[in-house]
Each structure stands twice: as structure tokens, then as C-alpha cells.
Tab-separated table of C-alpha atoms in Angstrom:
chain	number	residue	atom	x	y	z
A	22	UNK	CA	12.329	4.334	10.916
A	23	UNK	CA	9.010	5.664	11.721
A	24	UNK	CA	10.662	8.743	13.319
A	25	UNK	CA	12.964	9.189	10.513
A	26	UNK	CA	9.539	9.103	8.312
A	27	UNK	CA	7.736	11.751	10.371
A	28	UNK	CA	10.415	14.102	10.718
A	29	UNK	CA	10.567	14.049	6.947
A	30	UNK	CA	6.884	14.405	6.622
A	31	UNK	CA	6.690	17.121	9.159
A	32	UNK	CA	9.184	19.158	7.489
A	33	UNK	CA	6.806	18.814	3.994
A	34	UNK	CA	3.200	19.099	5.137
A	35	UNK	CA	1.256	21.817	6.966
A	36	UNK	CA	0.969	21.782	10.698
A	37	UNK	CA	-2.723	20.683	10.233
A	38	UNK	CA	-2.008	17.809	7.889
A	39	UNK	CA	1.057	16.639	9.802
A	40	UNK	CA	-1.157	16.611	13.082
A	41	UNK	CA	-3.638	14.808	11.542
A	42	UNK	CA	-1.537	11.993	10.468
A	43	UNK	CA	1.326	11.556	13.078
A	44	UNK	CA	-0.711	9.427	15.563
A	45	UNK	CA	-2.318	7.118	13.060
A	46	UNK	CA	-0.976	3.736	12.332
A	47	UNK	CA	1.659	4.156	9.423
A	48	UNK	CA	2.897	1.525	7.175
A	49	UNK	CA	5.704	1.588	4.839
A	50	UNK	CA	4.821	0.001	1.395
A	51	UNK	CA	7.544	-0.540	-1.383
A	52	UNK	CA	6.133	-0.149	-4.900
A	53	UNK	CA	7.879	-1.138	-8.327
A	54	UNK	CA	6.844	0.213	-11.717
A	55	UNK	CA	4.496	0.644	-13.360
A	56	UNK	CA	2.206	0.318	-10.755
A	57	UNK	CA	3.888	3.187	-8.767
A	58	UNK	CA	3.478	5.638	-11.778
A	59	UNK	CA	-0.219	4.439	-12.144
A	60	UNK	CA	-0.918	5.387	-8.314
A	61	UNK	CA	0.898	8.617	-8.618
A	62	UNK	CA	-1.137	9.445	-11.787
A	63	UNK	CA	-4.479	8.381	-9.870
A	64	UNK	CA	-5.208	5.712	-12.089
A	65	UNK	CA	-4.257	2.842	-9.538
A	66	UNK	CA	-7.021	3.431	-7.028
A	67	UNK	CA	-6.641	0.027	-5.200
A	68	UNK	CA	-3.376	-1.416	-3.860
A	69	UNK	CA	-3.389	-5.250	-3.404
A	70	UNK	CA	-0.813	-7.490	-1.405
A	71	UNK	CA	-1.481	-10.957	-2.167
A	72	UNK	CA	0.483	-14.097	-0.763
A	73	UNK	CA	0.525	-17.603	-0.103
A	74	UNK	CA	1.118	-16.808	3.835
A	75	UNK	CA	-1.067	-14.627	6.275
A	76	UNK	CA	1.553	-12.020	6.227
A	77	UNK	CA	1.401	-8.087	6.605
A	78	UNK	CA	-0.878	-6.322	5.963
A	79	UNK	CA	-3.394	-9.113	6.029
A	80	UNK	CA	-5.673	-8.607	9.058
A	81	UNK	CA	-3.101	-5.849	10.213
A	82	UNK	CA	-4.198	-2.429	8.313
A	83	UNK	CA	-7.592	-0.788	8.795
A	84	UNK	CA	-9.368	2.098	7.423
A	85	UNK	CA	-7.838	5.413	8.042
A	86	UNK	CA	-4.254	4.073	8.163
A	87	UNK	CA	-1.386	5.929	6.226
A	88	UNK	CA	0.584	4.046	3.778
A	89	UNK	CA	3.939	5.512	3.136
A	90	UNK	CA	5.019	4.895	-0.570
A	91	UNK	CA	8.568	4.063	-0.975
A	92	UNK	CA	9.702	3.470	-4.460
A	93	UNK	CA	11.739	0.239	-4.819
A	94	UNK	CA	15.103	1.375	-5.182
A	95	UNK	CA	14.808	4.759	-4.064
A	96	UNK	CA	13.124	6.933	-1.641
A	97	UNK	CA	9.573	8.050	-0.272
A	98	UNK	CA	7.716	9.663	-2.731
A	99	UNK	CA	4.035	10.030	-1.458
A	100	UNK	CA	1.901	8.634	1.178
A	101	UNK	CA	-2.183	7.791	1.211
A	102	UNK	CA	-4.764	7.059	3.607
A	103	UNK	CA	-6.727	3.979	3.480
A	104	UNK	CA	-10.580	4.659	2.458
A	105	UNK	CA	-11.471	1.012	2.517
A	106	UNK	CA	-9.755	-2.686	2.932
A	107	UNK	CA	-11.126	-6.111	2.103
A	108	UNK	CA	-9.127	-9.281	3.289
A	109	UNK	CA	-9.948	-12.188	0.992
A	110	UNK	CA	-8.970	-15.656	2.120
A	111	UNK	CA	-8.383	-17.083	-1.360
A	112	UNK	CA	-8.673	-20.800	-0.026
A	113	UNK	CA	-12.604	-20.055	-0.154
A	114	UNK	CA	-12.714	-17.524	-2.821
A	115	UNK	CA	-11.137	-17.881	-6.569
A	116	UNK	CA	-8.445	-15.032	-7.266
A	117	UNK	CA	-10.316	-14.783	-11.048
A	118	UNK	CA	-13.108	-13.140	-8.939
A	119	UNK	CA	-11.018	-10.567	-7.513
A	120	UNK	CA	-9.432	-9.934	-10.993
A	121	UNK	CA	-12.654	-9.793	-12.874
A	122	UNK	CA	-13.860	-7.090	-10.386
A	123	UNK	CA	-11.075	-4.849	-9.547
A	124	UNK	CA	-8.555	-5.311	-12.023
A	125	UNK	CA	-9.141	-1.819	-13.813
A	126	UNK	CA	-8.511	-0.307	-10.490
A	127	UNK	CA	-5.596	-2.462	-9.623
A	128	UNK	CA	-3.848	-1.484	-12.932
A	129	UNK	CA	-1.612	-5.028	-12.769
A	130	UNK	CA	-0.605	-7.307	-15.713
A	131	UNK	CA	-1.792	-10.680	-17.219
A	132	UNK	CA	1.960	-11.796	-15.548
A	133	UNK	CA	1.010	-10.460	-12.207
A	134	UNK	CA	-2.139	-12.604	-12.265
A	135	UNK	CA	-0.135	-15.790	-13.118
A	136	UNK	CA	2.535	-15.322	-10.315
A	137	UNK	CA	-0.312	-15.122	-7.781
A	138	UNK	CA	-2.525	-18.089	-9.304
A	139	UNK	CA	-1.548	-20.182	-6.134
A	140	UNK	CA	-1.879	-17.444	-3.448
A	141	UNK	CA	-3.713	-17.795	-0.090
A	142	UNK	CA	-4.765	-14.466	1.127
A	143	UNK	CA	-5.652	-11.183	-0.591
A	144	UNK	CA	-5.532	-7.512	1.010
A	145	UNK	CA	-7.102	-4.939	-1.318
A	146	UNK	CA	-6.693	-1.184	0.034
A	147	UNK	CA	-8.580	1.151	-1.511
A	148	UNK	CA	-6.396	4.266	-2.085
A	149	UNK	CA	-7.702	7.826	-0.375
A	150	UNK	CA	-6.090	11.200	-0.496
A	151	UNK	CA	-2.749	10.298	-1.956
A	152	UNK	CA	-0.322	13.122	-1.504
A	153	UNK	CA	2.768	13.354	-3.376
A	154	UNK	CA	5.965	14.233	-1.679
A	155	UNK	CA	9.593	15.576	-2.454
A	156	UNK	CA	11.328	12.276	-2.422
A	157	UNK	CA	13.589	11.591	0.695
A	158	UNK	CA	15.494	8.542	1.473
A	159	UNK	CA	15.186	6.556	4.748
A	160	UNK	CA	17.288	3.716	6.317
A	161	UNK	CA	15.545	0.532	5.110
A	162	UNK	CA	17.283	-2.690	5.158
A	163	UNK	CA	16.153	-6.064	3.784
A	164	UNK	CA	13.841	-7.190	1.260
A	165	UNK	CA	10.520	-6.546	3.174
A	166	UNK	CA	7.911	-4.819	0.682
A	167	UNK	CA	5.502	-4.030	3.540
A	168	UNK	CA	6.502	-2.669	7.198
A	169	UNK	CA	4.226	-1.623	10.071
A	170	UNK	CA	5.926	1.360	11.491
């Protein structure tokens, strides 16, 4: 899947931009509405992945990594660079602290917070340099919403 994505990125980016990202750690994130549109419009500046278990990207993503943005049920539409990342153990911190501090940048609903109230781990990824792409399909199987490529 990594090669498939890189071939498509190479065809859409300048040689300099492609050279800059091709050797970086690349992640594939699946995004649903309305968060996808908020991100593409620049309103959503932090992406979160909050879970009960210690799963990717928790402790598996770093500053300057690349996140390829796949639309849920669709193709790849953008990518961004990680400006900063925070890993939060929610067994030691209250999720309401994250909500109070970052809710505007996360652009998520009250329902989202209700669904995550029993979570144990949070990854906050600060979005930098989002680049929109001409949408392209990839051969992704399964229900995973985060894949390290």
C-alpha cells in the first residue's frame, strides 16, 4: 500500500516536495465527516485518536511524520505533516481536560466525547502543512482506521 500511495503522490507533487516526504514515516488515517471537511478547510488543526487499548498511532507517531488522509468509503484526498504530538494516558488524566483545552481545534461533537468517556489512551496530532490532492483510490482492505505504512 505504501508503494501504491507513493506512486500517486509522486504524480501529483513537485520533485522537491516528493523527495522531502518519500523517506519519512508514513501513516494512513481514515477520516469521516464532518471532521474531514473541517480538516480540509483548515478549521480542524488537531487530529485525535482515542481508544481503550494502546493501539496505533499511540506511541507510534512522531513530529515530522506524514499522515495520508483517506476519506471513509472513498479515496485519498490529502496529506499533512505532524507538527507536534501528545500521548496522554487517560487512566492518569481526565478526558474532560483534553476536551476543555482542545475542543475548538479538534472540531468534534458532544456525542464523540460521550463515546470516548471510557477510553484509556489519547493521541493528539497537531496538523501542519496540509496539502490537498486530486482524489485517488487505494487497495485498502479491512476496517482499520489507522495503518502505519
